[in-house]
Short mmCIF file of C-alpha atoms in Angstrom, two decimals:
data_model
loop_
_atom_site.label_atom_id
_atom_site.label_comp_id
_atom_site.label_asym_id
_atom_site.label_seq_id
_atom_site.Cartn_x
_atom_site.Cartn_y
_atom_site.Cartn_z
CA MET O 1 -43.94 -57.63 79.73
CA SER O 2 -47.41 -58.28 80.92
CA THR O 3 -50.60 -56.64 79.66
CA SER O 4 -51.07 -54.50 82.82
CA ASP O 5 -47.46 -53.12 82.37
CA ARG O 6 -48.19 -52.22 78.72
CA MET O 7 -51.29 -50.50 79.66
CA GLY O 8 -49.56 -48.54 82.50
CA GLY O 9 -46.92 -47.31 80.10
CA ASN O 10 -49.47 -46.24 77.50
CA SER O 11 -51.31 -44.34 80.01
CA THR O 12 -48.20 -42.71 81.13
CA LEU O 13 -47.14 -41.49 77.62
CA LEU O 14 -50.76 -40.23 77.17
CA TRP O 15 -50.51 -38.19 80.43
CA LEU O 16 -47.16 -36.97 79.30
CA SER O 17 -48.53 -36.04 76.13
CA THR O 18 -51.37 -34.08 77.71
CA VAL O 19 -49.52 -32.18 80.21
CA PRO O 20 -47.80 -29.64 77.69
CA TRP O 21 -51.07 -28.92 76.32
CA LEU O 22 -52.44 -28.27 79.74
CA LEU O 23 -49.65 -25.88 80.32
CA LEU O 24 -50.30 -24.08 77.10
CA VAL O 25 -54.03 -23.71 78.02
CA ALA O 26 -52.91 -22.45 81.46
CA ILE O 27 -50.81 -19.72 79.54
CA ALA O 28 -53.35 -18.86 76.95
CA ALA O 29 -56.17 -18.55 79.40
CA PRO O 30 -54.85 -15.18 80.80
CA LEU O 31 -54.32 -13.99 77.31
CA LEU O 32 -57.85 -14.52 76.36
CA LEU O 33 -58.97 -12.94 79.51
CA ALA O 34 -56.73 -9.88 78.62
CA VAL O 35 -58.20 -9.78 75.41
CA TRP O 36 -61.71 -9.70 76.36
CA ARG O 37 -61.26 -7.41 79.32
CA SER O 38 -59.02 -4.65 78.07
CA GLN O 39 -58.92 -4.96 74.25
CA THR O 40 -55.31 -6.20 74.55
CA TYR O 41 -53.70 -8.45 72.24
CA PRO O 42 -50.31 -10.37 71.83
CA THR O 43 -48.15 -9.37 69.22
CA ARG O 44 -46.46 -11.35 66.38
CA VAL O 45 -43.28 -11.54 68.72
CA LEU O 46 -45.27 -13.03 71.61
CA VAL O 47 -46.95 -15.47 69.08
CA GLY O 48 -43.71 -16.48 67.81
CA ILE O 49 -42.17 -16.97 71.13
CA LEU O 50 -45.28 -19.41 72.04
CA LEU O 51 -44.66 -21.50 69.06
CA VAL O 52 -41.50 -22.99 70.52
CA PRO O 53 -43.17 -25.02 73.48
CA ILE O 54 -45.79 -25.78 71.14
CA LEU O 55 -43.74 -27.49 68.75
CA CYS O 56 -41.50 -29.08 71.57
CA SER O 57 -44.74 -30.48 73.09
CA LEU O 58 -44.72 -32.80 70.15
CA LEU O 59 -41.50 -34.42 71.09
CA VAL O 60 -42.62 -35.22 74.76
CA ALA O 61 -44.20 -38.41 73.92
CA LEU O 62 -40.94 -39.64 72.32
CA TRP O 63 -38.60 -38.22 75.15
CA ALA O 64 -40.40 -38.06 78.51
CA PRO O 65 -37.32 -35.85 80.28
CA LEU O 66 -38.26 -32.89 77.97
CA LEU O 67 -41.41 -32.47 79.83
CA LEU O 68 -39.49 -30.60 82.71
CA VAL O 69 -37.56 -28.52 80.55
CA LEU O 70 -40.83 -27.52 78.52
CA ALA O 71 -42.45 -26.62 82.03
CA ILE O 72 -39.78 -24.41 82.87
CA VAL O 73 -39.78 -22.62 79.33
CA ASP O 74 -43.48 -22.26 79.75
CA GLY O 75 -43.19 -20.85 83.31
CA VAL O 76 -40.60 -18.39 82.01
CA ILE O 77 -42.63 -17.17 79.10
CA LEU O 78 -45.45 -16.74 81.24
CA VAL O 79 -43.71 -14.72 83.80
CA ILE O 80 -42.03 -12.40 81.09
CA ALA O 81 -45.26 -11.83 79.46
CA ALA O 82 -47.00 -11.20 82.85
CA ILE O 83 -44.30 -8.58 83.83
CA ASP O 84 -44.35 -7.06 80.27
CA TYR O 85 -48.23 -6.78 80.49
CA ILE O 86 -47.95 -4.62 83.75
CA THR O 87 -45.77 -2.01 81.67
CA LEU O 88 -48.63 -1.77 79.05
CA PRO O 89 -49.94 1.97 79.33
CA VAL O 90 -53.82 2.38 79.68
CA ALA O 91 -55.86 5.27 78.12
CA SER O 92 -57.40 6.52 81.63
CA ARG O 93 -58.43 5.66 84.97
CA GLY O 94 -62.14 5.85 84.28
CA GLY O 95 -62.71 5.35 80.63
CA ARG O 96 -61.26 4.92 77.26
CA GLY O 97 -60.65 8.58 76.36
CA THR O 98 -61.96 12.07 76.86
CA ARG O 99 -63.94 13.95 74.45
CA THR O 100 -62.76 17.37 72.97
CA ALA O 101 -64.72 20.08 71.79
CA GLU O 102 -64.91 20.64 67.98
CA SER O 103 -62.12 22.70 66.68
CA ARG O 104 -63.04 25.75 64.54
CA LYS O 105 -59.55 26.43 63.17
CA THR O 106 -59.40 27.97 59.84
CA SER O 107 -55.81 28.40 59.04
CA GLY O 108 -53.37 25.63 57.78
CA VAL O 109 -50.41 24.28 59.75
CA GLY O 110 -46.79 23.46 58.80
CA GLU O 111 -45.16 20.20 58.77
CA ALA O 112 -44.56 18.45 62.22
CA GLU O 113 -41.32 18.15 64.00
CA GLY O 114 -40.13 15.79 66.83
CA GLU O 115 -38.75 12.45 67.19
CA ALA O 116 -42.15 10.68 66.77
CA GLY O 117 -43.15 12.42 63.65
CA GLY O 118 -44.78 15.44 65.83
CA SER O 119 -43.87 18.36 67.80
CA GLN O 120 -43.42 17.55 71.45
CA SER O 121 -43.84 19.59 74.60
CA ASP O 122 -43.05 18.80 78.31
CA GLU O 123 -45.96 20.65 79.66
CA PRO O 124 -48.46 18.77 81.33
CA SER O 125 -51.55 19.60 79.25
CA ALA O 126 -53.85 16.81 79.97
CA PRO O 127 -55.84 15.81 83.20
CA ALA O 128 -53.80 13.60 85.56
CA GLY O 129 -53.90 10.14 84.81
CA ARG O 130 -55.55 10.70 81.38
CA LEU O 131 -54.79 10.39 77.74
CA ALA O 132 -56.50 13.26 75.81
CA ALA O 133 -56.81 13.97 72.07
CA GLU O 134 -57.79 16.91 70.08
CA ARG O 135 -58.36 17.40 66.28
CA LYS O 136 -58.41 20.62 64.67
CA LEU O 137 -59.67 21.12 61.14
CA PRO O 138 -61.08 23.79 58.91
CA ARG O 139 -64.95 24.02 59.27
CA THR O 140 -65.12 23.96 55.41
CA THR O 141 -63.26 22.90 52.39
CA SER O 142 -64.00 22.02 48.69
CA ILE O 143 -64.27 18.44 47.05
CA ASN O 144 -60.84 17.13 46.13
CA ALA O 145 -58.99 19.89 47.87
CA ALA O 146 -56.12 18.78 50.16
CA THR O 147 -57.00 20.19 53.62
CA PRO O 148 -54.75 20.42 56.58
CA SER O 149 -55.65 18.41 59.56
CA GLU O 150 -53.82 18.75 63.01
CA LEU O 151 -54.17 16.07 65.65
CA THR O 152 -52.90 16.51 69.03
CA LEU O 153 -52.24 13.64 71.84
CA ARG O 154 -51.83 14.88 75.45
CA ASN O 155 -50.49 12.31 77.88
CA GLY O 156 -51.43 13.08 81.34
CA THR O 157 -50.17 9.65 82.76
CA ARG O 158 -46.74 8.55 84.29
CA ARG O 159 -46.14 6.02 81.64
CA THR O 160 -44.63 6.50 77.95
CA PHE O 161 -46.94 5.55 74.99
CA ARG O 162 -45.27 3.92 72.03
CA GLY O 163 -46.84 2.78 68.95
CA PHE O 164 -49.09 4.22 66.22
CA VAL O 165 -51.90 6.76 66.02
CA ARG O 166 -54.47 7.11 63.16
CA ASP O 167 -57.31 9.38 62.92
CA ASP O 168 -61.00 8.52 61.89
CA LEU O 169 -61.30 8.26 57.99
CA PRO O 170 -65.20 8.31 57.29
CA GLU O 171 -66.25 7.19 53.84
CA GLY O 172 -65.19 9.72 51.16
CA ILE O 173 -61.98 10.97 53.04
CA GLU O 174 -58.41 10.14 52.14
CA ALA O 175 -55.44 11.06 54.43
CA GLU O 176 -51.77 11.24 53.84
CA PRO O 177 -50.13 10.19 56.04
CA ALA O 178 -52.87 7.93 57.29
CA VAL O 179 -50.85 6.60 60.20
CA HIS O 180 -48.46 8.35 62.58
CA PRO O 181 -45.62 6.72 64.77
CA VAL O 182 -45.99 7.73 68.35
CA LEU O 183 -43.55 8.04 71.19
CA LEU O 184 -45.08 9.95 74.04
CA PRO O 185 -43.27 10.42 77.21
CA PRO O 186 -45.14 11.16 80.47
CA LEU O 187 -46.77 14.50 81.04
CA SER O 188 -46.32 15.67 77.52
CA LYS O 189 -48.05 16.27 74.20
CA ALA O 190 -47.17 15.67 70.65
CA THR O 191 -48.84 17.27 67.41
CA TYR O 192 -49.26 15.28 64.29
CA THR O 193 -50.14 16.85 61.00
CA ALA O 194 -51.70 15.28 57.74
CA ARG O 195 -53.67 16.43 54.74
CA VAL O 196 -57.09 14.86 54.29
CA THR O 197 -58.81 14.95 50.92
CA PRO O 198 -62.57 14.66 50.63
CA THR O 199 -63.65 12.73 47.66
CA ARG O 200 -67.33 13.68 48.14
CA ARG O 201 -69.40 16.75 49.09
CA GLY O 202 -71.65 17.05 52.12
CA VAL O 203 -71.37 16.73 55.73
CA ILE O 204 -68.37 14.56 56.94
CA ASP O 205 -68.44 13.62 60.68
CA PHE O 206 -65.20 12.70 62.51
CA GLN O 207 -66.03 10.59 65.58
CA ARG O 208 -62.80 8.93 67.02
CA VAL O 209 -59.04 8.79 67.24
CA TYR O 210 -57.42 5.26 67.30
CA LEU O 211 -54.19 4.51 69.14
CA GLU O 212 -52.30 1.37 69.07
CA THR O 213 -49.69 1.17 71.99
CA PHE O 214 -47.00 -1.37 72.89
CA SER O 215 -45.75 -2.77 76.03
CA ALA O 216 -41.91 -2.17 76.79
CA LEU O 217 -40.83 -5.41 75.31
CA ARG O 218 -43.42 -5.32 72.50
CA LEU O 219 -45.10 -8.56 73.43
CA TRP O 220 -48.38 -7.02 73.88
CA LYS O 221 -50.58 -4.31 72.05
CA ARG O 222 -53.51 -2.28 73.09
CA GLN O 223 -56.17 -0.74 71.09
CA ILE O 224 -57.23 2.34 72.55
CA VAL O 225 -60.39 4.61 71.05
CA LEU O 226 -60.61 8.28 72.09
CA PRO O 227 -63.97 9.80 71.24
CA VAL O 228 -63.17 12.95 69.44
CA ALA O 229 -65.99 14.77 67.52
CA SER O 230 -65.46 17.14 64.49
CA ARG O 231 -67.45 18.05 61.43
CA LEU O 232 -66.27 19.04 57.95
CA ASN O 233 -68.42 20.58 55.54
CA VAL O 234 -67.30 19.80 51.88
CA TYR O 235 -68.62 22.10 49.32
CA PRO O 236 -68.65 21.61 45.37
CA ASP O 237 -65.52 22.64 43.64
CA MET O 238 -65.55 26.66 43.08
CA LYS O 239 -62.57 26.93 40.83
CA GLN O 240 -64.83 27.37 37.98
CA MET O 241 -66.24 30.57 39.32
CA ALA O 242 -62.85 31.76 40.11
CA GLU O 243 -61.88 30.81 36.48
CA TYR O 244 -64.98 32.65 35.06
CA ALA O 245 -64.35 36.00 37.09
CA LEU O 246 -60.70 36.05 35.81
CA LEU O 247 -61.74 35.54 32.22
CA ALA O 248 -64.46 38.10 32.54
CA ARG O 249 -62.01 40.66 33.73
CA THR O 250 -59.89 39.98 30.64
CA ASP O 251 -62.87 39.57 28.08
CA ARG O 252 -61.97 36.05 27.36
CA LEU O 253 -65.07 34.31 28.35
CA SER O 254 -65.11 32.48 24.90
CA LEU O 255 -62.38 30.43 26.15
CA ILE O 256 -64.96 28.52 28.31
CA GLY O 257 -67.84 28.46 25.86
CA VAL O 258 -69.64 31.47 27.06
CA ARG O 259 -70.69 33.89 24.27
CA ARG O 260 -70.98 37.37 24.05
CA THR O 261 -74.65 38.74 23.52
CA ARG O 262 -75.98 41.95 22.46
CA ARG O 263 -78.85 43.39 24.27
CA ILE O 264 -82.10 44.43 22.44
CA GLY O 265 -82.32 48.39 23.03
CA GLN O 266 -80.13 50.71 24.69
CA ASP O 267 -79.26 50.61 28.60
CA SER O 268 -78.22 53.85 30.16
CA ASP O 269 -76.19 52.97 33.37
CA PHE O 270 -72.38 53.04 32.58
CA GLU O 271 -70.51 50.14 33.98
CA ARG O 272 -66.87 50.35 32.77
CA LEU O 273 -64.32 50.95 29.78
CA ARG O 274 -63.13 47.92 27.78
CA ASP O 275 -61.44 46.87 24.67
CA TYR O 276 -63.42 47.28 21.39
CA THR O 277 -64.56 44.20 19.72
CA PRO O 278 -66.09 43.81 16.17
CA ASP O 279 -69.76 43.25 17.31
CA ASP O 280 -69.78 46.49 19.32
CA ASN O 281 -71.91 49.51 18.46
CA TYR O 282 -69.44 52.07 17.11
CA ARG O 283 -71.55 54.91 18.88
CA HIS O 284 -70.19 53.53 22.31
CA ILE O 285 -66.65 54.23 21.53
CA ASP O 286 -64.86 56.66 24.02
CA TRP O 287 -62.50 58.64 21.75
CA ARG O 288 -60.85 60.30 24.75
CA SER O 289 -59.70 56.93 26.20
CA THR O 290 -58.99 55.90 22.65
CA ALA O 291 -56.49 58.64 22.23
CA ARG O 292 -54.90 58.14 25.60
CA ARG O 293 -54.52 54.50 25.49
CA HIS O 294 -53.79 54.38 21.62
CA LYS O 295 -56.24 51.61 21.43
CA LEU O 296 -59.87 51.46 20.49
CA THR O 297 -62.08 51.53 23.79
CA VAL O 298 -65.76 51.39 24.26
CA ARG O 299 -68.19 52.25 27.06
CA GLN O 300 -69.91 49.15 28.35
CA PHE O 301 -73.44 49.91 29.80
CA GLN O 302 -75.55 47.64 32.23
CA SER O 303 -79.25 47.27 32.75
CA ASP O 304 -80.82 48.35 35.81
CA GLN O 305 -83.49 45.88 36.01
CA SER O 306 -83.09 43.20 38.49
CA GLN O 307 -84.52 39.99 37.68
CA ARG O 308 -85.34 36.85 39.42
CA ILE O 309 -84.04 33.24 38.81
CA MET O 310 -85.25 30.00 40.70
CA LEU O 311 -83.25 26.73 40.44
CA LEU O 312 -85.11 23.59 40.50
CA LEU O 313 -82.82 20.69 41.34
CA ASP O 314 -84.18 17.03 40.88
CA CYS O 315 -82.68 14.83 43.64
CA GLY O 316 -84.64 11.63 42.74
CA ARG O 317 -83.48 8.14 41.32
CA MET O 318 -82.87 9.42 37.78
CA MET O 319 -80.10 11.64 39.02
CA THR O 320 -78.24 8.89 40.59
CA ASN O 321 -76.41 7.83 37.31
CA GLU O 322 -72.82 8.91 37.21
CA ARG O 323 -70.54 10.44 34.20
CA ALA O 324 -66.98 11.42 34.61
CA GLY O 325 -66.98 10.12 38.17
CA MET O 326 -69.90 12.41 39.33
CA SER O 327 -73.46 11.98 39.61
CA LEU O 328 -75.92 13.79 37.64
CA LEU O 329 -76.95 15.80 40.47
CA ASP O 330 -73.42 16.87 41.03
CA HIS O 331 -73.01 18.13 37.52
CA SER O 332 -76.39 19.87 37.83
CA LEU O 333 -75.41 21.51 41.25
CA ASN O 334 -72.18 22.70 39.61
CA ALA O 335 -73.84 24.22 36.59
CA ALA O 336 -76.45 25.81 38.91
CA LEU O 337 -74.10 27.49 41.06
CA MET O 338 -72.23 28.81 38.20
CA MET O 339 -75.26 30.35 36.73
CA ALA O 340 -76.22 31.83 40.13
CA TYR O 341 -72.61 33.42 40.38
CA VAL O 342 -73.24 35.02 36.81
CA ALA O 343 -76.82 36.02 37.86
CA LEU O 344 -75.53 37.71 40.99
CA SER O 345 -72.65 39.46 39.59
CA GLN O 346 -75.41 40.98 37.07
CA GLY O 347 -77.40 42.05 39.91
CA ASP O 348 -80.15 39.52 39.95
CA SER O 349 -81.81 37.62 42.51
CA VAL O 350 -81.36 33.77 42.61
CA GLY O 351 -83.16 31.09 44.78
CA MET O 352 -82.85 27.09 44.91
CA LEU O 353 -85.48 24.31 45.44
CA CYS O 354 -84.14 20.92 46.00
CA PHE O 355 -86.80 17.94 45.95
CA SER O 356 -87.19 14.24 45.36
CA ASP O 357 -90.23 12.68 46.99
CA ARG O 358 -90.53 15.79 48.80
CA VAL O 359 -89.07 19.30 49.11
CA HIS O 360 -85.70 19.07 50.89
CA ALA O 361 -84.69 22.66 50.65
CA TYR O 362 -86.13 26.16 49.55
CA LEU O 363 -84.04 29.19 49.33
CA PRO O 364 -86.26 32.22 48.21
CA PRO O 365 -84.64 34.61 45.62
CA ARG O 366 -82.43 37.07 46.93
CA GLY O 367 -79.49 39.10 45.67
CA GLY O 368 -76.20 40.34 47.05
CA ARG O 369 -72.81 38.78 47.96
CA ASN O 370 -73.96 36.49 50.76
CA GLN O 371 -76.70 34.74 48.50
CA LEU O 372 -74.09 32.50 47.10
CA ASN O 373 -73.05 31.21 50.48
CA ARG O 374 -76.78 30.72 51.28
CA LEU O 375 -77.15 28.59 47.82
CA LEU O 376 -74.01 26.66 48.96
CA GLN O 377 -75.21 25.74 52.23
CA ALA O 378 -78.65 24.88 50.71
CA GLY O 379 -77.21 22.47 48.03
CA PHE O 380 -74.07 20.99 49.42
CA ASP O 381 -75.59 18.44 51.51
CA GLN O 382 -78.21 17.16 48.88
CA PHE O 383 -77.68 13.83 47.47
CA PRO O 384 -79.87 11.65 44.78
CA ARG O 385 -82.01 9.47 46.61
CA LEU O 386 -83.64 6.11 44.92
CA VAL O 387 -87.04 7.40 45.29
CA GLU O 388 -89.49 8.64 42.58
CA SER O 389 -89.60 12.35 41.97
CA ARG O 390 -92.63 14.26 42.95
CA TYR O 391 -92.77 17.08 40.56
CA ASP O 392 -96.13 18.12 41.88
CA GLN O 393 -94.98 18.80 45.48
CA ALA O 394 -91.96 21.00 44.05
CA PHE O 395 -94.23 22.84 41.64
CA LEU O 396 -96.69 23.57 44.56
CA HIS O 397 -94.24 24.55 46.68
CA LEU O 398 -93.08 26.95 44.22
CA SER O 399 -96.66 28.32 43.26
CA ASN O 400 -97.16 29.03 47.00
CA HIS O 401 -93.86 30.72 47.77
CA CYS O 402 -92.85 32.55 44.51
CA LYS O 403 -95.45 35.00 43.36
CA ARG O 404 -93.42 37.28 41.19
CA ARG O 405 -92.39 36.58 37.65
CA THR O 406 -89.26 34.46 37.64
CA LEU O 407 -87.00 32.45 35.51
CA VAL O 408 -87.76 28.87 36.67
CA ALA O 409 -85.00 26.34 35.65
CA LEU O 410 -85.58 22.66 36.12
CA MET O 411 -82.77 20.34 35.86
CA THR O 412 -83.76 16.96 35.54
CA SER O 413 -83.29 13.47 33.71
CA VAL O 414 -86.27 11.70 32.20
CA ILE O 415 -86.43 8.51 30.25
CA ASP O 416 -89.85 7.49 30.83
CA GLU O 417 -93.25 8.82 29.51
CA VAL O 418 -94.95 9.21 33.13
CA ASN O 419 -92.22 11.78 34.27
CA ALA O 420 -91.90 13.11 30.88
CA GLY O 421 -95.82 14.11 30.70
CA GLN O 422 -95.47 15.47 34.22
CA VAL O 423 -92.36 17.77 33.15
CA VAL O 424 -94.29 18.74 30.19
CA ASP O 425 -97.34 19.68 31.99
CA TYR O 426 -96.04 21.41 35.01
CA LEU O 427 -93.50 23.70 33.06
CA GLY O 428 -96.31 24.49 30.51
CA ASN O 429 -98.51 25.47 33.26
CA LEU O 430 -95.83 28.22 34.35
CA VAL O 431 -96.10 30.01 30.89
CA GLY O 432 -97.48 33.38 31.30
CA ARG O 433 -96.91 33.74 35.01
CA HIS O 434 -93.12 32.68 34.95
CA LEU O 435 -90.66 31.72 32.21
CA PRO O 436 -89.83 28.21 32.52
CA LEU O 437 -86.68 26.48 31.29
CA GLY O 438 -86.42 22.89 31.22
CA LEU O 439 -82.62 21.60 31.18
CA LEU O 440 -82.72 17.81 30.12
CA ILE O 441 -79.64 15.94 30.51
CA ARG O 442 -78.65 13.48 27.95
CA ASP O 443 -77.55 9.95 28.62
CA ARG O 444 -74.14 9.67 26.55
CA GLN O 445 -74.45 5.86 26.37
CA ILE O 446 -77.77 5.87 24.40
CA PHE O 447 -76.30 8.74 21.91
CA ASP O 448 -73.29 6.65 21.43
CA ALA O 449 -75.17 3.22 20.84
CA ALA O 450 -77.33 5.23 18.08
CA ASP O 451 -74.34 6.70 16.43
CA HIS O 452 -72.18 3.57 16.21
CA PRO O 453 -74.42 0.86 14.74
CA SER O 454 -72.89 -2.61 13.66
CA ASP O 455 -73.42 -5.61 11.77
CA ASP O 456 -73.53 -7.61 15.06
CA PRO O 457 -77.32 -8.45 15.65
CA THR O 458 -76.99 -7.55 19.49
CA ARG O 459 -75.27 -4.23 18.85
CA LEU O 460 -77.46 -3.50 15.83
CA TYR O 461 -80.74 -4.09 18.09
CA ARG O 462 -79.18 -1.89 20.91
CA ALA O 463 -78.58 0.81 18.31
CA ALA O 464 -82.25 0.42 17.14
CA VAL O 465 -83.53 0.92 20.57
CA ALA O 466 -81.28 3.80 21.21
CA ALA O 467 -82.51 5.72 17.88
CA GLU O 468 -86.11 5.11 19.09
CA ILE O 469 -85.41 6.39 22.50
CA LEU O 470 -83.82 9.60 20.89
CA CYS O 471 -86.91 10.03 18.49
CA TRP O 472 -89.18 10.02 21.61
CA ARG O 473 -86.86 12.27 23.33
CA ASP O 474 -87.11 14.77 20.35
CA GLN O 475 -90.72 14.59 20.57
CA LEU O 476 -90.62 15.57 24.21
CA ILE O 477 -88.46 18.51 23.52
CA HIS O 478 -90.89 19.68 20.68
CA ASP O 479 -93.88 19.37 23.04
CA LEU O 480 -92.02 21.47 25.66
CA ARG O 481 -91.51 24.32 23.21
CA HIS O 482 -94.89 24.05 21.85
CA ARG O 483 -96.18 24.70 25.28
CA GLY O 484 -94.26 27.79 25.54
CA SER O 485 -91.19 26.48 27.64
CA LEU O 486 -87.39 26.98 26.85
CA VAL O 487 -85.34 23.79 26.51
CA LEU O 488 -81.73 22.99 26.74
CA ASP O 489 -80.61 19.21 25.88
CA VAL O 490 -77.09 18.88 26.84
CA PHE O 491 -74.65 16.39 28.23
CA PRO O 492 -73.88 16.39 31.78
CA GLU O 493 -70.20 17.28 31.72
CA GLU O 494 -71.08 20.09 29.21
CA MET O 495 -74.04 21.84 30.88
CA THR O 496 -72.39 24.67 32.47
CA ALA O 497 -71.75 26.95 29.12
CA PRO O 498 -74.84 26.35 27.59
CA LEU O 499 -76.61 27.10 30.83
CA VAL O 500 -74.83 30.36 31.28
CA ASN O 501 -75.23 31.42 27.65
CA GLU O 502 -79.03 30.74 27.76
CA TYR O 503 -79.27 32.98 30.75
CA LEU O 504 -77.40 35.79 29.26
CA ARG O 505 -79.60 35.49 26.12
CA ILE O 506 -82.63 35.65 28.04
CA LYS O 507 -81.36 38.65 29.90
CA ALA O 508 -80.23 40.28 26.67
CA ASP O 509 -83.48 39.84 25.07
CA HIS O 510 -85.53 41.16 28.08
CA LEU O 511 -87.78 37.87 27.96
CA LEU O 512 -88.43 38.35 31.74
#
């Protein structure tokens, strides 16, 4: 065989080995174009089918007649894929979805029914040629509370939607189930229910609904995004308030650490009858009720003096530390709301001021049932910020807007001398006009390091540093009390009961 013949044979083999790849590029080009134009992707089924000609193309160089078979297989795959692509439903004629109004539903929903995991209706309830979505959520819920969510898809097209639908899950939201199977015939609707659980408080915005639909042979899938805006306001957990109300009615507040306090002097307004306890004044025994109930019963009186409480919440960088899965600000907000609930039930007026490097929210002291809702609205969307707290801005705002004598409770955490000096000065300056109360949050790690020394040099050094910090902290508390301020030094997860007890003691001793 001559050299020219060998070169011709090599070029023929090279051409034959190149043709299958050219055919593969010819098939892949429309696939890539479809992905770019309409967010359509091949499924695993189509990818598996395409692997057959790819593997067979490796044998063309060894057996040339396989080229014709491979070309036929490629053509058949291309035709089937193109026909199946035409059956893929689209979201709408002019866009990718329709925006629905925010739902204001406040009642729960039952389990979904229907063959696709939802309840279906044959009534055409969407605009002709469009796919619409609607979400129904309560406007408010509590943190870690399972909340019903209802998602409705309306198919106004002439094609069937098969696939899966998933609701938007912003940060801090968990859903069960997170994905729903969809089988939506033409001109129909389906409703899917889930339970969403917020793991953080604040405003949570739902923006979209995601639909993944398949073609008839499931060779293609399309991602459809429907813009559906909803807003969920997540409030702190209010279970402690319900627990307090229940225990107060049954005179068992000691179970949550709230002590009974005796008032100095005699109050004149009758409140209710209750069971006798050993620390009650025997002159308050109601003998008629005792004879009727065959049980010692006393008359309880209440003070007619309405007092004012202002809660100052530090939202600066020192409140970003976490304990028991919650930030120090979360613990402070829960304790503040509990104290506000108790004070409002006593007929007092409560306000709130949230600040970091500036004043974020201010609510003047008021009484009444609706004030607790206003406090919730003012504080539920406040988060700790990585900025230095400006105590001067907070106390200046307080001085300009709060003129009457008030119990001012500052909830903060200090570990440096600069902030500690400001807290001492500003709380001390309130003495006389107001009654200042400083609630200082402890760092449990520092206390644990000081309480558990070891022979290990590293741990021993940590214990020595922790003990020095605690000595400095004791001096800070002494300085606050020397300036005339009341002080509570508590761990974050244990601050509610001491704060309520201190308020009740202040009220019983008529310090305001």
